mmCIF file of C-alpha atoms in Angstrom:
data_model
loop_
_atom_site.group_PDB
_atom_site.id
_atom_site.type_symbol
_atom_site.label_atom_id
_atom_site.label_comp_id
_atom_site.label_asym_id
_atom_site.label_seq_id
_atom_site.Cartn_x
_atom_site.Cartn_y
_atom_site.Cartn_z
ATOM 1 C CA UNK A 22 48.365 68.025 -194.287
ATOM 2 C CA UNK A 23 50.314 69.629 -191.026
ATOM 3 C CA UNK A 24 53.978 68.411 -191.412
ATOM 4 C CA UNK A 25 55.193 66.536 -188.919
ATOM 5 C CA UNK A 26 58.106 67.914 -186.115
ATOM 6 C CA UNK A 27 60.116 64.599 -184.999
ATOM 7 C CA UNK A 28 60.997 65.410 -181.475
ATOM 8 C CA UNK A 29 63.479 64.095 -178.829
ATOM 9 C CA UNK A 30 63.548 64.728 -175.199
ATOM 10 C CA UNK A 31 66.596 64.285 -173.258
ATOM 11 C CA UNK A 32 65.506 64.270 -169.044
ATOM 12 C CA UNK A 33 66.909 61.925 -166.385
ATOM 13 C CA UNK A 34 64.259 62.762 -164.047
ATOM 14 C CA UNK A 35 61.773 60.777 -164.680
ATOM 15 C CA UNK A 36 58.594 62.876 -163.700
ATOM 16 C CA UNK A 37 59.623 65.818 -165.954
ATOM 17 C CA UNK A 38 60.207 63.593 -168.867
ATOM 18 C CA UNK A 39 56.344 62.450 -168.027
ATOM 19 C CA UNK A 40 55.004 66.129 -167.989
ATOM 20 C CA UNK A 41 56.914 67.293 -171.041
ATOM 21 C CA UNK A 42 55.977 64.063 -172.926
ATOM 22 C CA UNK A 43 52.106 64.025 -171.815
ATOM 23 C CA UNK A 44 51.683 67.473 -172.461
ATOM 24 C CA UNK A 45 53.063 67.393 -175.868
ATOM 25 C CA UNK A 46 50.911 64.489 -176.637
ATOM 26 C CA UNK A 47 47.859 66.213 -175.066
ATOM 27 C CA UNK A 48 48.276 69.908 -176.638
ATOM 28 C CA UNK A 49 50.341 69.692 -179.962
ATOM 29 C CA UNK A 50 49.428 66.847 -182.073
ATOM 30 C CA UNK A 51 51.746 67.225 -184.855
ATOM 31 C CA UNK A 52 54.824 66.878 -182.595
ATOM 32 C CA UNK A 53 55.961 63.388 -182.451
ATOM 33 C CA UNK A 54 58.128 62.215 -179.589
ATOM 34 C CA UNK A 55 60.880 59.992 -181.688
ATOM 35 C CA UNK A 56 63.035 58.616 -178.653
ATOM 36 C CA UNK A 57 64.091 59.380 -175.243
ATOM 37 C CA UNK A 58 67.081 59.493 -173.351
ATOM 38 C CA UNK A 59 68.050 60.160 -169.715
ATOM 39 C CA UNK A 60 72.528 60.528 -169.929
ATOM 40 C CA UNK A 61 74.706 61.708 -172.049
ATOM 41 C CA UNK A 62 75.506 58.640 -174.124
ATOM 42 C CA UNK A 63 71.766 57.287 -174.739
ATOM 43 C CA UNK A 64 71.371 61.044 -176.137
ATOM 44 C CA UNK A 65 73.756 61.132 -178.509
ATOM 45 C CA UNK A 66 72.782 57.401 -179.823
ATOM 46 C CA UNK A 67 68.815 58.523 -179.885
ATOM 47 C CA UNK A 68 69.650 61.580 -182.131
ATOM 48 C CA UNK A 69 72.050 59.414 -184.391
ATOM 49 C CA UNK A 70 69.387 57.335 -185.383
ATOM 50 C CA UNK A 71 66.526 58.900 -184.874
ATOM 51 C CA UNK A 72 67.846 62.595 -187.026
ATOM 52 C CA UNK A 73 64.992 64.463 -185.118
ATOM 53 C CA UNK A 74 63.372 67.952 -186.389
ATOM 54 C CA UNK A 75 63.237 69.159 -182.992
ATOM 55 C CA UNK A 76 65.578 68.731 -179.498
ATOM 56 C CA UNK A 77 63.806 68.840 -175.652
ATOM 57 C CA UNK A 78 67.440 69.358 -173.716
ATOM 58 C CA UNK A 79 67.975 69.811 -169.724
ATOM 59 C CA UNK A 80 71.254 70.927 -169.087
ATOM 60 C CA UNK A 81 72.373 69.172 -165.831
ATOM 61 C CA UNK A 82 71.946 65.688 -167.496
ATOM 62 C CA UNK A 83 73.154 62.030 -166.057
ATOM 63 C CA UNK A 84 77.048 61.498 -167.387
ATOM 64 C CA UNK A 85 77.847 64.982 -167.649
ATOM 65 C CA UNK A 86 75.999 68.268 -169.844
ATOM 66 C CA UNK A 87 74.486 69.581 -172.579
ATOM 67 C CA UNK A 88 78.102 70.232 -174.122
ATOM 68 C CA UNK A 89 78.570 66.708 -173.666
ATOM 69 C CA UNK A 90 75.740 66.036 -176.291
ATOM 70 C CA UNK A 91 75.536 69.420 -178.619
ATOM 71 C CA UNK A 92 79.329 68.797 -179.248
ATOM 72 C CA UNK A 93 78.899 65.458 -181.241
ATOM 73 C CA UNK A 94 75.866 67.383 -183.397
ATOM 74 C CA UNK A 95 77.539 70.619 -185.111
ATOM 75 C CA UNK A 96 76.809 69.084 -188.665
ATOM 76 C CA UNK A 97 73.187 67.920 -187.638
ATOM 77 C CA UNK A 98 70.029 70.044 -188.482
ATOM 78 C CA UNK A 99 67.956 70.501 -185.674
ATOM 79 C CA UNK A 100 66.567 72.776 -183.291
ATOM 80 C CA UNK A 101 66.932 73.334 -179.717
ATOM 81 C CA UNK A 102 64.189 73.953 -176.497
ATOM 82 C CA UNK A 103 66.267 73.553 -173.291
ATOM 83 C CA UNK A 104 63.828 72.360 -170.153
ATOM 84 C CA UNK A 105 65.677 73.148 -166.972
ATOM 85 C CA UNK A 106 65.583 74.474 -163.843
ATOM 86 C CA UNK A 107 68.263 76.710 -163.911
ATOM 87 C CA UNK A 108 67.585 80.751 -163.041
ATOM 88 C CA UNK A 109 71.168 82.453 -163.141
ATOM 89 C CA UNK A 110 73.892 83.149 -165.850
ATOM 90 C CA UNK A 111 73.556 79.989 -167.292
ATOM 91 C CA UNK A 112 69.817 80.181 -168.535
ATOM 92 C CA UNK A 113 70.615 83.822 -169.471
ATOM 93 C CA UNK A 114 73.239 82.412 -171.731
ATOM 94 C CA UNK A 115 70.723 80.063 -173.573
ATOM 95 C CA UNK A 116 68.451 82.742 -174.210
ATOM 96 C CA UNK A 117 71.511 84.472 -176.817
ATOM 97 C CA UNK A 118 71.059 81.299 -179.105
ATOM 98 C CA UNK A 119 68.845 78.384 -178.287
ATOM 99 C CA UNK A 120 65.715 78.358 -180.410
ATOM 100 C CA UNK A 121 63.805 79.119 -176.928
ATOM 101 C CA UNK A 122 64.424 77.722 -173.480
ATOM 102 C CA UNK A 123 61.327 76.950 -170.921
ATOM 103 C CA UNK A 124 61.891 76.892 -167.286
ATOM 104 C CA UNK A 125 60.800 73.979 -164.732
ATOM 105 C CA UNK A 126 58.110 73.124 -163.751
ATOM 106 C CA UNK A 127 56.706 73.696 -167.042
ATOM 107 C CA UNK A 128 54.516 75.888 -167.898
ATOM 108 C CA UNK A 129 51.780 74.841 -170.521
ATOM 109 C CA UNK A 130 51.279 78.149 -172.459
ATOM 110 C CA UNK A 131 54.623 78.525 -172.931
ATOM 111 C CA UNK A 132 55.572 75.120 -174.127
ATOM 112 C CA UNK A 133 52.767 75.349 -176.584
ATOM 113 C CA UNK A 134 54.107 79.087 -177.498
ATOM 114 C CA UNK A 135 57.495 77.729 -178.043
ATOM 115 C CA UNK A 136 56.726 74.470 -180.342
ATOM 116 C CA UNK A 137 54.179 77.367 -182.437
ATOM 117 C CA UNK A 138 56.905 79.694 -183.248
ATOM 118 C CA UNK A 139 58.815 76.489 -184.150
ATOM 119 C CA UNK A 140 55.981 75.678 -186.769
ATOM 120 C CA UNK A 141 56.545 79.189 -187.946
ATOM 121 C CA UNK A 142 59.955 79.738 -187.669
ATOM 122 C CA UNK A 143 62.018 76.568 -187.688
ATOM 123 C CA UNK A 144 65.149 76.583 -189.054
ATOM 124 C CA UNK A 145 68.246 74.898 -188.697
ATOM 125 C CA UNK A 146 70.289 75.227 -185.195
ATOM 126 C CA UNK A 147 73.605 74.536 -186.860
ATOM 127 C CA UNK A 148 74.846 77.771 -187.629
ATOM 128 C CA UNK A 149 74.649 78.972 -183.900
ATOM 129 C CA UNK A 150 75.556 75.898 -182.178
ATOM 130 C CA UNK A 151 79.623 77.047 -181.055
ATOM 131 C CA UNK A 152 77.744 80.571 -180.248
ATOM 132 C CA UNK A 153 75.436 78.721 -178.168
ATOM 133 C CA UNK A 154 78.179 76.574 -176.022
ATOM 134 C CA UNK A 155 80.277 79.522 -175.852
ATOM 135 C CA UNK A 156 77.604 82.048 -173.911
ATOM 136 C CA UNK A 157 76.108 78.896 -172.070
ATOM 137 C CA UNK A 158 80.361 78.510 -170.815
ATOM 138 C CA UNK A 159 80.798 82.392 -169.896
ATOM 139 C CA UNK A 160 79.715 82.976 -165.696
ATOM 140 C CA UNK A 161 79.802 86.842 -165.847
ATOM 141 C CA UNK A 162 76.407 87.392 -167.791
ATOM 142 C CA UNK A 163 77.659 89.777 -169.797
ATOM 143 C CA UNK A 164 77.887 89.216 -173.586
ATOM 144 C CA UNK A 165 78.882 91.307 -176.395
ATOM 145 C CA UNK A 166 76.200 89.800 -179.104
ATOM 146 C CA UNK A 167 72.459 88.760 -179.257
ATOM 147 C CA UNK A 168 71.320 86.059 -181.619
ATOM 148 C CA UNK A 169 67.541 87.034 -182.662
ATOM 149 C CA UNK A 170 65.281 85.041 -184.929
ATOM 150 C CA UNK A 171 64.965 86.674 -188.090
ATOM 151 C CA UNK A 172 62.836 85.412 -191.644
ATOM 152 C CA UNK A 173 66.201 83.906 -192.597
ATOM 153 C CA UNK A 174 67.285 82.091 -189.856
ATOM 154 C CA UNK A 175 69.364 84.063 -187.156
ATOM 155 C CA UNK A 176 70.903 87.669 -186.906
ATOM 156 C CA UNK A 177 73.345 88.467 -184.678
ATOM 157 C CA UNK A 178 73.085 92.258 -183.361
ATOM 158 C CA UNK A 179 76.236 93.624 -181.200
ATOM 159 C CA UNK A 180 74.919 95.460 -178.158
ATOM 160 C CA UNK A 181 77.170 98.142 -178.590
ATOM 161 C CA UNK A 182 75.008 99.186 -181.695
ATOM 162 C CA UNK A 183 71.601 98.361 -179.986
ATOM 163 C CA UNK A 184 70.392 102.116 -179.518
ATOM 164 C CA UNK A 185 67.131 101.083 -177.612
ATOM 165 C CA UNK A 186 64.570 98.626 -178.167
ATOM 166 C CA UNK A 187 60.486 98.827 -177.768
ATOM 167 C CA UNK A 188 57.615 96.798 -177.294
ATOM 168 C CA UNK A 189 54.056 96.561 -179.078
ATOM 169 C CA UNK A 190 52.357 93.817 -177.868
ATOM 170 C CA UNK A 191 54.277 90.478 -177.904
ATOM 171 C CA UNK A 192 56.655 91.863 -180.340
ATOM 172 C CA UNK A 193 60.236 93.707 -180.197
ATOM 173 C CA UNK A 194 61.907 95.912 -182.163
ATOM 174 C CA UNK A 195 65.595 96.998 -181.994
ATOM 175 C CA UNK A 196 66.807 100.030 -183.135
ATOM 176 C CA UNK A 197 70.335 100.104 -184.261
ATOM 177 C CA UNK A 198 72.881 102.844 -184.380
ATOM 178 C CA UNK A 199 72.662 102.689 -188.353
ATOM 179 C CA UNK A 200 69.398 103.181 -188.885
ATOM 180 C CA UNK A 201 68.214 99.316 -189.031
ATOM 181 C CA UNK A 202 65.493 98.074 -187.286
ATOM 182 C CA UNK A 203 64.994 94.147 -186.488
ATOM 183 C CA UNK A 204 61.328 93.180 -185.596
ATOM 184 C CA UNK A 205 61.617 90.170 -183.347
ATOM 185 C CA UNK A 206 58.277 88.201 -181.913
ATOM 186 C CA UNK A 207 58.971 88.280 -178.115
ATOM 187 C CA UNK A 208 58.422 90.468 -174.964
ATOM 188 C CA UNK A 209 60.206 92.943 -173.885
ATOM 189 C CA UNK A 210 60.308 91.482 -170.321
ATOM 190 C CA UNK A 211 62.113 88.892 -172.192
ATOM 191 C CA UNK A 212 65.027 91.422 -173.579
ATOM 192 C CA UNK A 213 65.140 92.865 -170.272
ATOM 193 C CA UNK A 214 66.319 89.838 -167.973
ATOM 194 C CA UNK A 215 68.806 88.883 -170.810
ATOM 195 C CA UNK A 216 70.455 92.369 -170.932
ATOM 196 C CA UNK A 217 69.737 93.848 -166.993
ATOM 197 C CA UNK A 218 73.314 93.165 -166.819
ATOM 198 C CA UNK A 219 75.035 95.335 -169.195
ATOM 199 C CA UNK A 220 74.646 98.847 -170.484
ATOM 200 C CA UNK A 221 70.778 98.424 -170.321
ATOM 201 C CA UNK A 222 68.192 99.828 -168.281
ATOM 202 C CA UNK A 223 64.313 99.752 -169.054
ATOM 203 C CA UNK A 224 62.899 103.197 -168.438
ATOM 204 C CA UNK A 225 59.055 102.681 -169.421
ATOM 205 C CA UNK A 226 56.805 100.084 -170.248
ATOM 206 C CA UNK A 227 57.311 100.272 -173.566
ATOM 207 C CA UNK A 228 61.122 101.067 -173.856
ATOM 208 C CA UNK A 229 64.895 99.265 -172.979
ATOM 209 C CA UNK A 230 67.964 101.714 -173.827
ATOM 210 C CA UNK A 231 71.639 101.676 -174.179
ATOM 211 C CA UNK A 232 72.899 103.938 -171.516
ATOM 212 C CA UNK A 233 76.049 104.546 -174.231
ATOM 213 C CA UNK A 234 73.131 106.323 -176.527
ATOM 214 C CA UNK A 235 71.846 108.441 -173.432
ATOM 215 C CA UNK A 236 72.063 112.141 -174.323
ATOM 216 C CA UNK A 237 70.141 113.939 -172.148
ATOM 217 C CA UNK A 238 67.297 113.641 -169.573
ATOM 218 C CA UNK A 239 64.449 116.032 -168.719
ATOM 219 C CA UNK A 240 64.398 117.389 -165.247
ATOM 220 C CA UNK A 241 61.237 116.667 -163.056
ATOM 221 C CA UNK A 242 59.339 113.552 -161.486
ATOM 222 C CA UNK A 243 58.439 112.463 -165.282
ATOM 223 C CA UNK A 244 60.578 113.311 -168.629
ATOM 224 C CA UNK A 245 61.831 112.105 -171.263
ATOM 225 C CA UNK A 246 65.385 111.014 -172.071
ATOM 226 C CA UNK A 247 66.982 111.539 -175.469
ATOM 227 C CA UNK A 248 69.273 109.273 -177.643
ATOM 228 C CA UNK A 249 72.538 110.121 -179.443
ATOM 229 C CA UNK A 250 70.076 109.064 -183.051
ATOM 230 C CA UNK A 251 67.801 111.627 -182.654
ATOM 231 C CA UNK A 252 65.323 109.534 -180.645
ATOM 232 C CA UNK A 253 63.086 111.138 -177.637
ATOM 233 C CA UNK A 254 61.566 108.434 -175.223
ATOM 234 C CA UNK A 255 59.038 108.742 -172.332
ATOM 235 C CA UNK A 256 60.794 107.997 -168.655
ATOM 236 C CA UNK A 257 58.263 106.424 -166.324
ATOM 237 C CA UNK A 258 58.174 108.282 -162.862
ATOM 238 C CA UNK A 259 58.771 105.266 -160.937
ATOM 239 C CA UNK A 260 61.503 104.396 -163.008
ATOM 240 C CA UNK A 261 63.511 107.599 -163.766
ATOM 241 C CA UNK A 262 65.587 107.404 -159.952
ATOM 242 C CA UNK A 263 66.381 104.124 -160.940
ATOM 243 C CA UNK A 264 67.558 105.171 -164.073
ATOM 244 C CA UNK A 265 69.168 108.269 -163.101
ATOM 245 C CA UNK A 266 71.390 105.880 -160.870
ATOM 246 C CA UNK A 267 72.172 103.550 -163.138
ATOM 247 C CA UNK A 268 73.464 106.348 -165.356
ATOM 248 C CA UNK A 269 75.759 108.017 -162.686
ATOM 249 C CA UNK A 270 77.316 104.148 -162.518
ATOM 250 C CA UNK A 271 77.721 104.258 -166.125
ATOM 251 C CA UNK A 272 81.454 103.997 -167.144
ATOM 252 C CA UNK A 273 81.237 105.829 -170.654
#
């Protein structure tokens, strides 16, 4: 028998609340919506009493903001999908340590995408809740750290050792300046909105790297560029003056 994942939302707009609610209902039958709440008090007393598996959190809420809430709950095991509408520094933040965050208006695929790697990767959000209302605090989008899901729970990777990363498929993997690899089920479009800001620069379809490892690039409307590891990578043509640009702004 399919366990169960006890779910709260927390939404003071009433229609989203509806959406999120019916949709869960409609598409994932094993989630079970536990309480509601629509401020900053009801949602700390509906997670008291309720001890849910599983948190639905905007973060501009009525009485204040997510910090308002997640700062009662560091001792409490749960996990946490933000539903908001924000598209700056802020939701950039959430993506360093919230379980996974879903943008408004929702998106059916990817709420159903999010509550399946929950089935498959749940785990406690406790261990990464100060990390979590630290980034979601910063306004300059740049971070030092990445929290990634891992078989254990989280792992945090400093982007100074992130060599590159590369896709296959709907998966990640980043290569670190020792040698280690983490395999990480996401896109790499994903990766790249989070880390556009700093040191990063996507120069293929396939391929995200540290302009700190760059060691050399070919010559020519196509090339390659390699790494200080040892690592040769294919440059796109419509991405290498892009690239080349973003090195000459490079501050090594």
């Amino acid at each position: 028998m399919m366990r169960r994942i006890r779910a709260v939302i927390v939404e003071d707009e009433w229609n989203n609340k509806v959406v999120l609610e019916q949709s869960l209902s409609k598409y994932m039958d094993d989630v079970e919506i536990v309480g509601f709440a629509d401020n900053v008090k009801s949602g700390i007393d509906v997670i008291n009493s309720t001890k849910p598996d599983l948190l639905f959190l905007d973060i501009e809420i009525d009485g204040g903001t997510s910090f308002d809430i997640l700062d009662h709950f560091v001792e409490i095991n749960f996990s946490i999908i933000f539903v908001t509408a924000y598209d700056h520094y802020a939701i950039k933040a959430i993506k360093y340590s919230a379980f996974d965050y879903l943008l408004k208006p929702l998106d059916i695929s990817e709420l159903e995408n999010a509550v399946s790697r929950y089935r498959t990767n749940g785990f406690s959000q406790k261990g990464n809740l100060d990390h979590l209302k630290n980034n979601m605090k910063e306004v300059s989008g740049e971070y030092d750290s990445l929290i990634v899901a891992s078989a254990r729970g989280y792992t945090v990777l400093k982007a100074d050792n992130i060599v590159y990363l590369f896709a296959d498929g709907n998966y990640v993997t980043f290569v670190l300046d020792d040698g280690v690899k983490h395999l990480v089920a996401q896109t790499l479009s994903y990766y790249e909105s989070i880390l556009s800001k700093q040191n990063f620069c996507r120069v293929h379809k396939s391929h995200i790297v540290n302009l700190r490892f760059v060691k050399e690039v070919e010559g020519g409307r196509v090339g390659r560029v390699m790494l200080d590891n040892g690592s040769v990578l294919d440059v796109a043509a419509r991405r290498k003056k892009y690239f080349i640009n973003r090195l000459k702004e490079y501050r090594f």
